[in-house]
GROMACS .gro file of C-alpha atoms in nm:
model
  413
    1MET     CA    1   4.059   3.124   2.272
    2ASN     CA    2   4.216   3.329   2.546
    3ILE     CA    3   4.581   3.380   2.449
    4PRO     CA    4   4.767   3.658   2.630
    5SER     CA    5   4.904   3.950   2.433
    6ASN     CA    6   5.252   3.933   2.586
    7THR     CA    7   5.537   3.726   2.443
    8PRO     CA    8   5.386   3.378   2.392
    9THR     CA    9   5.526   3.045   2.497
   10PHE     CA   10   5.565   2.774   2.235
   11LYS     CA   11   5.249   2.601   2.360
   12GLN     CA   12   5.050   2.920   2.334
   13LEU     CA   13   5.187   3.003   1.992
   14ILE     CA   14   5.093   2.672   1.829
   15GLN     CA   15   4.732   2.702   1.950
   16TYR     CA   16   4.653   2.928   1.658
   17PRO     CA   17   4.454   2.722   1.405
   18GLY     CA   18   4.645   2.654   1.087
   19LEU     CA   19   4.988   2.754   1.216
   20LEU     CA   20   5.136   2.406   1.239
   21ALA     CA   21   4.981   2.298   0.909
   22ALA     CA   22   5.131   2.602   0.736
   23ILE     CA   23   5.473   2.545   0.893
   24PHE     CA   24   5.481   2.171   0.823
   25GLY     CA   25   5.370   2.229   0.464
   26ARG     CA   26   5.664   2.461   0.413
   27THR     CA   27   5.896   2.219   0.597
   28PHE     CA   28   5.812   1.916   0.382
   29SER     CA   29   5.845   2.127   0.068
   30SER     CA   30   6.186   2.249   0.183
   31LEU     CA   31   6.294   1.896   0.274
   32ALA     CA   32   6.211   1.778  -0.076
   33LEU     CA   33   6.380   2.073  -0.244
   34GLN     CA   34   6.698   2.043  -0.039
   35THR     CA   35   6.721   1.669  -0.102
   36LEU     CA   36   6.659   1.729  -0.471
   37SER     CA   37   6.926   2.000  -0.493
   38VAL     CA   38   7.197   1.768  -0.361
   39ALA     CA   39   7.106   1.489  -0.601
   40MET     CA   40   7.071   1.712  -0.908
   41GLY     CA   41   7.380   1.919  -0.828
   42TRP     CA   42   7.598   1.612  -0.784
   43GLN     CA   43   7.451   1.434  -1.086
   44ILE     CA   44   7.495   1.733  -1.319
   45TYR     CA   45   7.853   1.790  -1.207
   46ASP     CA   46   7.925   1.418  -1.235
   47LEU     CA   47   7.796   1.423  -1.593
   48THR     CA   48   7.961   1.748  -1.703
   49HIS     CA   49   8.254   1.823  -1.464
   50SER     CA   50   8.175   2.190  -1.528
   51ALA     CA   51   8.135   2.477  -1.281
   52ALA     CA   52   7.937   2.660  -1.547
   53ALA     CA   53   7.689   2.370  -1.559
   54LEU     CA   54   7.628   2.417  -1.188
   55GLY     CA   55   7.575   2.787  -1.250
   56PHE     CA   56   7.307   2.708  -1.510
   57VAL     CA   57   7.116   2.515  -1.242
   58GLY     CA   58   7.051   2.843  -1.064
   59LEU     CA   59   6.967   3.022  -1.388
   60ALA     CA   60   6.713   2.755  -1.486
   61MET     CA   61   6.532   2.803  -1.153
   62PHE     CA   62   6.549   3.182  -1.162
   63PHE     CA   63   6.443   3.255  -1.519
   64PRO     CA   64   6.076   3.145  -1.478
   65LEU     CA   65   6.052   3.351  -1.158
   66LEU     CA   66   6.168   3.660  -1.342
   67ILE     CA   67   5.917   3.608  -1.624
   68LEU     CA   68   5.618   3.512  -1.407
   69VAL     CA   69   5.661   3.750  -1.112
   70LEU     CA   70   5.385   3.994  -1.211
   71PRO     CA   71   5.110   3.742  -1.300
   72ALA     CA   72   5.203   3.528  -0.997
   73GLY     CA   73   5.166   3.823  -0.760
   74HIS     CA   74   4.841   3.929  -0.923
   75MET     CA   75   4.695   3.577  -0.890
   76SER     CA   76   4.804   3.560  -0.526
   77ASP     CA   77   4.605   3.874  -0.443
   78ARG     CA   78   4.306   3.771  -0.657
   79PHE     CA   79   4.254   3.396  -0.596
   80ASN     CA   80   4.265   3.147  -0.307
   81ARG     CA   81   4.630   3.135  -0.203
   82LYS     CA   82   4.607   2.797  -0.034
   83ASN     CA   83   4.470   2.627  -0.345
   84ILE     CA   84   4.746   2.778  -0.559
   85VAL     CA   85   5.014   2.638  -0.328
   86VAL     CA   86   4.857   2.289  -0.328
   87ILE     CA   87   4.845   2.280  -0.710
   88CYS     CA   88   5.208   2.392  -0.735
   89LEU     CA   89   5.325   2.126  -0.489
   90ILE     CA   90   5.149   1.855  -0.691
   91ILE     CA   91   5.326   1.980  -1.007
   92GLU     CA   92   5.661   1.963  -0.822
   93ALA     CA   93   5.583   1.606  -0.714
   94LEU     CA   94   5.516   1.514  -1.078
   95CYS     CA   95   5.850   1.667  -1.179
   96ALA     CA   96   6.031   1.463  -0.913
   97ILE     CA   97   5.871   1.137  -1.025
   98ILE     CA   98   5.975   1.210  -1.386
   99LEU     CA   99   6.334   1.250  -1.262
  100ALA     CA  100   6.306   0.918  -1.077
  101TRP     CA  101   6.167   0.738  -1.382
  102GLU     CA  102   6.428   0.871  -1.624
  103SER     CA  103   6.712   0.812  -1.379
  104PHE     CA  104   6.599   0.453  -1.317
  105HIS     CA  105   6.610   0.388  -1.692
  106ASN     CA  106   6.949   0.567  -1.729
  107LYS     CA  107   6.799   0.825  -1.965
  108LEU     CA  108   6.850   1.135  -1.751
  109THR     CA  109   7.062   1.396  -1.930
  110PRO     CA  110   7.172   1.748  -1.829
  111THR     CA  111   6.933   1.894  -2.089
  112LEU     CA  112   6.635   1.707  -1.946
  113MET     CA  113   6.738   1.806  -1.593
  114TYR     CA  114   6.746   2.174  -1.693
  115ILE     CA  115   6.397   2.140  -1.844
  116ILE     CA  116   6.270   1.987  -1.519
  117LEU     CA  117   6.436   2.268  -1.324
  118ILE     CA  118   6.254   2.525  -1.539
  119LEU     CA  119   5.923   2.350  -1.461
  120PHE     CA  120   6.014   2.359  -1.092
  121GLY     CA  121   6.088   2.729  -1.128
  122CYS     CA  122   5.748   2.793  -1.287
  123ALA     CA  123   5.563   2.612  -1.008
  124ARG     CA  124   5.758   2.785  -0.733
  125SER     CA  125   5.698   3.124  -0.897
  126PHE     CA  126   5.331   3.088  -0.805
  127GLU     CA  127   5.381   2.888  -0.485
  128MET     CA  128   5.619   3.110  -0.291
  129PRO     CA  129   5.433   3.445  -0.295
  130CYS     CA  130   5.121   3.269  -0.165
  131GLN     CA  131   5.306   3.061   0.094
  132LYS     CA  132   5.477   3.372   0.231
  133THR     CA  133   5.139   3.527   0.324
  134PHE     CA  134   5.016   3.241   0.543
  135LEU     CA  135   5.171   3.327   0.880
  136VAL     CA  136   5.070   3.693   0.882
  137ASN     CA  137   4.707   3.583   0.832
  138ILE     CA  138   4.721   3.325   1.111
  139VAL     CA  139   4.892   3.490   1.410
  140PRO     CA  140   4.856   3.842   1.556
  141THR     CA  141   5.105   4.111   1.457
  142ASN     CA  142   5.292   4.109   1.788
  143TYR     CA  143   5.343   3.731   1.763
  144PHE     CA  144   5.465   3.738   1.405
  145PRO     CA  145   5.844   3.760   1.473
  146GLN     CA  146   5.829   3.450   1.692
  147ALA     CA  147   5.607   3.264   1.445
  148THR     CA  148   5.861   3.349   1.175
  149ALA     CA  149   6.145   3.220   1.395
  150LEU     CA  150   5.949   2.900   1.467
  151SER     CA  151   5.888   2.851   1.096
  152SER     CA  152   6.257   2.913   1.030
  153SER     CA  153   6.350   2.654   1.293
  154LEU     CA  154   6.158   2.376   1.119
  155PHE     CA  155   6.264   2.508   0.778
  156GLN     CA  156   6.628   2.483   0.884
  157THR     CA  157   6.568   2.137   1.030
  158ALA     CA  158   6.452   2.033   0.685
  159SER     CA  159   6.755   2.207   0.539
  160ILE     CA  160   6.975   1.994   0.764
  161LEU     CA  161   6.798   1.665   0.697
  162GLY     CA  162   6.745   1.729   0.325
  163PRO     CA  163   7.112   1.749   0.218
  164ALA     CA  164   7.207   1.466   0.455
  165VAL     CA  165   6.925   1.248   0.322
  166GLY     CA  166   7.012   1.349  -0.033
  167GLY     CA  167   7.379   1.262   0.010
  168ILE     CA  168   7.307   0.926   0.173
  169LEU     CA  169   7.027   0.824  -0.062
  170TYR     CA  170   7.230   0.922  -0.367
  171GLY     CA  171   7.477   0.651  -0.269
  172PHE     CA  172   7.193   0.400  -0.318
  173GLY     CA  173   7.079   0.555  -0.645
  174ALA     CA  174   6.953   0.888  -0.775
  175ASP     CA  175   6.615   0.735  -0.860
  176LEU     CA  176   6.551   0.647  -0.493
  177THR     CA  177   6.642   1.005  -0.395
  178TYR     CA  178   6.387   1.146  -0.639
  179ILE     CA  179   6.115   0.907  -0.515
  180VAL     CA  180   6.167   1.032  -0.158
  181CYS     CA  181   6.137   1.389  -0.289
  182THR     CA  182   5.808   1.300  -0.459
  183VAL     CA  183   5.664   1.170  -0.131
  184SER     CA  184   5.780   1.478   0.057
  185PHE     CA  185   5.618   1.715  -0.196
  186LEU     CA  186   5.290   1.522  -0.165
  187LEU     CA  187   5.305   1.544   0.216
  188ALA     CA  188   5.357   1.919   0.182
  189ALA     CA  189   5.049   1.940  -0.041
  190ILE     CA  190   4.839   1.747   0.213
  191ALA     CA  191   4.958   1.963   0.505
  192THR     CA  192   4.888   2.282   0.311
  193PHE     CA  193   4.541   2.160   0.212
  194THR     CA  194   4.450   2.117   0.582
  195ILE     CA  195   4.540   2.476   0.677
  196GLN     CA  196   4.249   2.637   0.858
  197PHE     CA  197   4.215   3.010   0.855
  198LYS     CA  198   3.933   3.241   0.768
  199PRO     CA  199   3.938   3.303   0.392
  200ILE     CA  200   4.047   3.654   0.306
  201GLN     CA  201   3.780   3.865   0.141
  202LYS     CA  202   3.943   3.967  -0.185
  203THR     CA  203   3.827   4.278  -0.368
  204PRO     CA  204   3.767   4.211  -0.740
  205MET     CA  205   4.087   4.316  -0.915
  206PRO     CA  206   4.080   4.351  -1.293
  207LEU     CA  207   4.395   4.263  -1.483
  208SER     CA  208   4.560   4.597  -1.558
  209ILE     CA  209   4.907   4.744  -1.585
  210LYS     CA  210   4.852   4.940  -1.263
  211ASN     CA  211   4.750   4.630  -1.066
  212LEU     CA  212   5.029   4.416  -1.214
  213PHE     CA  213   5.295   4.671  -1.116
  214GLY     CA  214   5.129   4.759  -0.785
  215GLY     CA  215   5.380   4.559  -0.579
  216ILE     CA  216   5.679   4.727  -0.744
  217SER     CA  217   5.528   5.075  -0.692
  218PHE     CA  218   5.458   4.999  -0.327
  219ILE     CA  219   5.813   4.875  -0.260
  220PHE     CA  220   5.978   5.180  -0.415
  221SER     CA  221   5.755   5.408  -0.208
  222ARG     CA  222   5.864   5.245   0.122
  223PRO     CA  223   6.238   5.301   0.198
  224ARG     CA  224   6.261   5.035   0.470
  225VAL     CA  225   6.093   4.771   0.255
  226LEU     CA  226   6.307   4.861  -0.048
  227GLY     CA  227   6.624   4.862   0.163
  228ALA     CA  228   6.546   4.524   0.323
  229ILE     CA  229   6.465   4.353  -0.007
  230SER     CA  230   6.756   4.499  -0.203
  231LEU     CA  231   7.005   4.423   0.077
  232ASP     CA  232   6.920   4.055   0.045
  233LEU     CA  233   6.948   4.077  -0.334
  234PHE     CA  234   7.296   4.224  -0.355
  235ALA     CA  235   7.453   4.079  -0.040
  236VAL     CA  236   7.354   3.717  -0.103
  237LEU     CA  237   7.396   3.753  -0.481
  238LEU     CA  238   7.765   3.819  -0.427
  239GLY     CA  239   7.806   3.576  -0.138
  240GLY     CA  240   7.681   3.267  -0.325
  241ALA     CA  241   7.927   3.015  -0.180
  242THR     CA  242   7.672   2.732  -0.175
  243ALA     CA  243   7.678   2.699  -0.555
  244MET     CA  244   8.040   2.585  -0.532
  245LEU     CA  245   7.979   2.316  -0.270
  246PRO     CA  246   7.987   2.023  -0.517
  247ILE     CA  247   8.328   2.144  -0.638
  248TYR     CA  248   8.455   2.190  -0.282
  249ALA     CA  249   8.328   1.846  -0.181
  250LYS     CA  250   8.481   1.668  -0.480
  251ASP     CA  251   8.795   1.860  -0.573
  252ILE     CA  252   8.905   2.067  -0.270
  253LEU     CA  253   8.788   1.890   0.048
  254HIS     CA  254   8.768   1.543  -0.114
  255CYS     CA  255   8.473   1.432   0.096
  256GLY     CA  256   8.239   1.283  -0.167
  257PRO     CA  257   7.857   1.303  -0.192
  258VAL     CA  258   7.809   1.232   0.179
  259GLY     CA  259   8.047   1.518   0.256
  260LEU     CA  260   7.847   1.738   0.020
  261GLY     CA  261   7.538   1.660   0.225
  262ILE     CA  262   7.728   1.751   0.543
  263LEU     CA  263   7.846   2.080   0.393
  264LYS     CA  264   7.497   2.172   0.274
  265GLY     CA  265   7.352   2.081   0.613
  266SER     CA  266   7.613   2.278   0.809
  267SER     CA  267   7.471   2.621   0.729
  268ALA     CA  268   7.127   2.489   0.819
  269ILE     CA  269   7.255   2.368   1.158
  270GLY     CA  270   7.381   2.717   1.240
  271ALA     CA  271   7.055   2.865   1.118
  272LEU     CA  272   6.852   2.617   1.325
  273LEU     CA  273   7.038   2.704   1.644
  274ILE     CA  274   6.982   3.077   1.595
  275ALA     CA  275   6.621   3.034   1.480
  276THR     CA  276   6.545   2.820   1.786
  277TYR     CA  277   6.701   3.084   2.009
  278LEU     CA  278   6.496   3.359   1.842
  279THR     CA  279   6.176   3.158   1.894
  280LYS     CA  280   6.228   3.180   2.270
  281TYR     CA  281   6.415   3.511   2.282
  282PRO     CA  282   6.295   3.730   1.992
  283ILE     CA  283   6.488   4.040   1.891
  284GLN     CA  284   6.363   4.314   2.122
  285ARG     CA  285   6.565   4.623   2.030
  286ASN     CA  286   6.802   4.757   1.762
  287ALA     CA  287   6.670   4.513   1.501
  288GLY     CA  288   6.813   4.712   1.208
  289LYS     CA  289   7.163   4.730   1.351
  290LYS     CA  290   7.161   4.360   1.437
  291MET     CA  291   7.057   4.277   1.083
  292PHE     CA  292   7.355   4.466   0.940
  293VAL     CA  293   7.594   4.300   1.186
  294ALA     CA  294   7.456   3.964   1.071
  295VAL     CA  295   7.529   4.055   0.707
  296PHE     CA  296   7.890   4.145   0.800
  297ILE     CA  297   7.929   3.806   0.972
  298PHE     CA  298   7.782   3.639   0.664
  299GLY     CA  299   8.047   3.800   0.444
  300ILE     CA  300   8.337   3.718   0.678
  301ALA     CA  301   8.228   3.354   0.710
  302THR     CA  302   8.204   3.330   0.331
  303ILE     CA  303   8.563   3.454   0.289
  304ILE     CA  304   8.705   3.209   0.545
  305PHE     CA  305   8.510   2.921   0.392
  306GLY     CA  306   8.645   3.009   0.048
  307LEU     CA  307   9.003   2.985   0.172
  308SER     CA  308   8.955   2.671   0.383
  309THR     CA  309   9.094   2.334   0.283
  310ASN     CA  310   8.988   2.167   0.608
  311LEU     CA  311   8.645   2.002   0.632
  312THR     CA  312   8.596   2.092   1.000
  313LEU     CA  313   8.677   2.459   0.947
  314SER     CA  314   8.453   2.467   0.640
  315VAL     CA  315   8.164   2.321   0.839
  316ILE     CA  316   8.211   2.582   1.114
  317CYS     CA  317   8.219   2.865   0.860
  318LEU     CA  318   7.902   2.744   0.689
  319ALA     CA  319   7.728   2.711   1.027
  320ALA     CA  320   7.824   3.071   1.114
  321LEU     CA  321   7.707   3.181   0.770
  322GLY     CA  322   7.370   3.011   0.820
  323GLY     CA  323   7.320   3.153   1.169
  324ALA     CA  324   7.392   3.506   1.051
  325ASP     CA  325   7.159   3.465   0.755
  326VAL     CA  326   6.861   3.360   0.967
  327ILE     CA  327   6.889   3.677   1.180
  328SER     CA  328   6.875   3.883   0.863
  329VAL     CA  329   6.584   3.674   0.731
  330VAL     CA  330   6.372   3.717   1.046
  331VAL     CA  331   6.422   4.095   1.049
  332ARG     CA  332   6.363   4.139   0.677
  333SER     CA  333   6.061   3.906   0.663
  334THR     CA  334   5.897   4.079   0.957
  335LEU     CA  335   5.952   4.423   0.807
  336ILE     CA  336   5.812   4.325   0.468
  337GLN     CA  337   5.512   4.131   0.597
  338LEU     CA  338   5.400   4.378   0.863
  339LEU     CA  339   5.455   4.697   0.662
  340THR     CA  340   5.254   4.567   0.364
  341PRO     CA  341   4.869   4.580   0.346
  342ASN     CA  342   4.711   4.236   0.301
  343ASP     CA  343   4.553   4.323  -0.034
  344MET     CA  344   4.902   4.409  -0.163
  345LEU     CA  345   5.087   4.127   0.012
  346GLY     CA  346   5.079   3.877  -0.272
  347ARG     CA  347   5.225   4.118  -0.527
  348VAL     CA  348   5.490   4.247  -0.285
  349SER     CA  349   5.581   3.889  -0.187
  350ALA     CA  350   5.612   3.799  -0.555
  351VAL     CA  351   5.853   4.086  -0.618
  352ASN     CA  352   6.041   3.989  -0.302
  353MET     CA  353   6.069   3.633  -0.438
  354VAL     CA  354   6.236   3.771  -0.751
  355PHE     CA  355   6.490   3.948  -0.533
  356ILE     CA  356   6.543   3.633  -0.326
  357GLY     CA  357   6.562   3.426  -0.644
  358SER     CA  358   6.813   3.672  -0.784
  359SER     CA  359   7.026   3.641  -0.474
  360ASN     CA  360   7.002   3.261  -0.460
  361GLN     CA  361   6.954   3.111  -0.807
  362LEU     CA  362   7.109   3.402  -1.000
  363GLY     CA  363   7.381   3.413  -0.734
  364GLU     CA  364   7.459   3.050  -0.816
  365PHE     CA  365   7.484   3.141  -1.183
  366GLU     CA  366   7.713   3.436  -1.105
  367SER     CA  367   7.934   3.218  -0.885
  368GLY     CA  368   7.953   2.947  -1.150
  369MET     CA  369   8.047   3.189  -1.425
  370LEU     CA  370   8.302   3.371  -1.208
  371ALA     CA  371   8.452   3.038  -1.100
  372GLU     CA  372   8.509   2.948  -1.465
  373VAL     CA  373   8.724   3.262  -1.500
  374VAL     CA  374   8.905   3.298  -1.166
  375GLY     CA  375   8.853   2.955  -1.007
  376PRO     CA  376   8.609   2.845  -0.734
  377VAL     CA  377   8.819   2.967  -0.439
  378ASN     CA  378   8.867   3.318  -0.575
  379SER     CA  379   8.500   3.328  -0.675
  380VAL     CA  380   8.384   3.258  -0.319
  381VAL     CA  381   8.633   3.499  -0.159
  382ILE     CA  382   8.545   3.783  -0.398
  383GLY     CA  383   8.177   3.722  -0.321
  384GLY     CA  384   8.233   3.748   0.054
  385ILE     CA  385   8.424   4.075   0.015
  386GLY     CA  386   8.145   4.207  -0.207
  387THR     CA  387   7.885   4.124   0.059
  388ILE     CA  388   8.068   4.333   0.319
  389ILE     CA  389   8.103   4.627   0.079
  390ILE     CA  390   7.730   4.617  -0.004
  391ALA     CA  391   7.638   4.620   0.365
  392CYS     CA  392   7.850   4.932   0.418
  393PHE     CA  393   7.680   5.110   0.127
  394TRP     CA  394   7.331   5.014   0.246
  395ILE     CA  395   7.396   5.155   0.594
  396VAL     CA  396   7.449   5.492   0.426
  397LEU     CA  397   7.179   5.463   0.158
  398PHE     CA  398   6.899   5.344   0.389
  399PRO     CA  399   6.942   5.508   0.731
  400SER     CA  400   6.578   5.435   0.822
  401LEU     CA  401   6.651   5.062   0.786
  402ARG     CA  402   6.949   5.084   1.020
  403LYS     CA  403   6.737   5.276   1.275
  404VAL     CA  404   6.462   5.010   1.298
  405ASP     CA  405   6.423   4.931   1.666
  406ARG     CA  406   6.132   4.706   1.774
  407LEU     CA  407   5.982   4.456   1.532
  408ASP     CA  408   5.659   4.414   1.730
  409ASN     CA  409   5.574   4.785   1.711
  410LEU     CA  410   5.653   4.890   1.355
  411LYS     CA  411   5.522   5.220   1.226
  412THR     CA  412   5.452   5.281   0.860
  413ASP     CA  413   5.698   5.479   0.649
   0.00000   0.00000   0.00000
């Protein structure tokens, strides 16, 4: 295959075997998860009318990730990553069909839903570190930023459709919503199973303390990797506005489950627009500075959303928040993937997933708990202010991260 080394067109990019299968596998998985999150979030809040209950949704997903991070990373670097992802997706499909069955028979309780969420968390603890390594093993290094942007485009499309589908389907019954999620997880498993890339020759790796903690040691020895991962942890941890969306939809904006789907899809629309732009026009220079600017925008949009009582303004703020986040994601993902050796990539990706899980699921828990004390509006506003403060500190603490210039010509630390 004769593909030029300069910036590729979309047609040239998708010629790489396995790329579309990997992207569509992730897209269907995301579609199912986003649809599921709307249904479960609304159903739990409808049953409990508690912000804390919504916070425990994030904790239930995060706790298994925290416990399983080291063995998950070790398995990713030792065994066939594609097979691990397929098995995990099948487990997630089984969890979704259990939700559908119990909901159909009116036996679904918050306790059972938390148990299912923990099972989801266990499966995704092993799935995500493996899934994160696919693109870097399919496309050349200089094409990776665009491949990441393309993947983000379809991921965000799923993030738009998922909440909308979840909100609409929930009006016809939660059981129907969970059945659709089951089908989507199975489609993701099929797409992932068809990925074609040359199997990576893995060096036998005995189970040892040194190998288990290898990813953590590597991250702390690379300032740019540590700075990128920890920035996501603390910035998004504090700016967890999405956990409060069911409360905003029901009690503040009064827009119902369909409105909740619109709100959840709004950030994905902004992210999709930016990701599509970056697929055609990748970040060429000053990548580090642009990432920090994106984090500032993320914080500002979070504050305005927290104060908004108008659905249109809230949608605009969430779209801006999503667009800013995808810029940060592309820069951080590229840095982490390209600065990490392949034989270490699974363990580093697993640790990175803990940081991402901390910022997302644990961020939902933090927002829920804070909302119980100061109210949902103050919780969101305080989080947005905290995001901006963290970005300012990280500019000072990690100057090498701010000075990152070109993503297609990274040099090791």
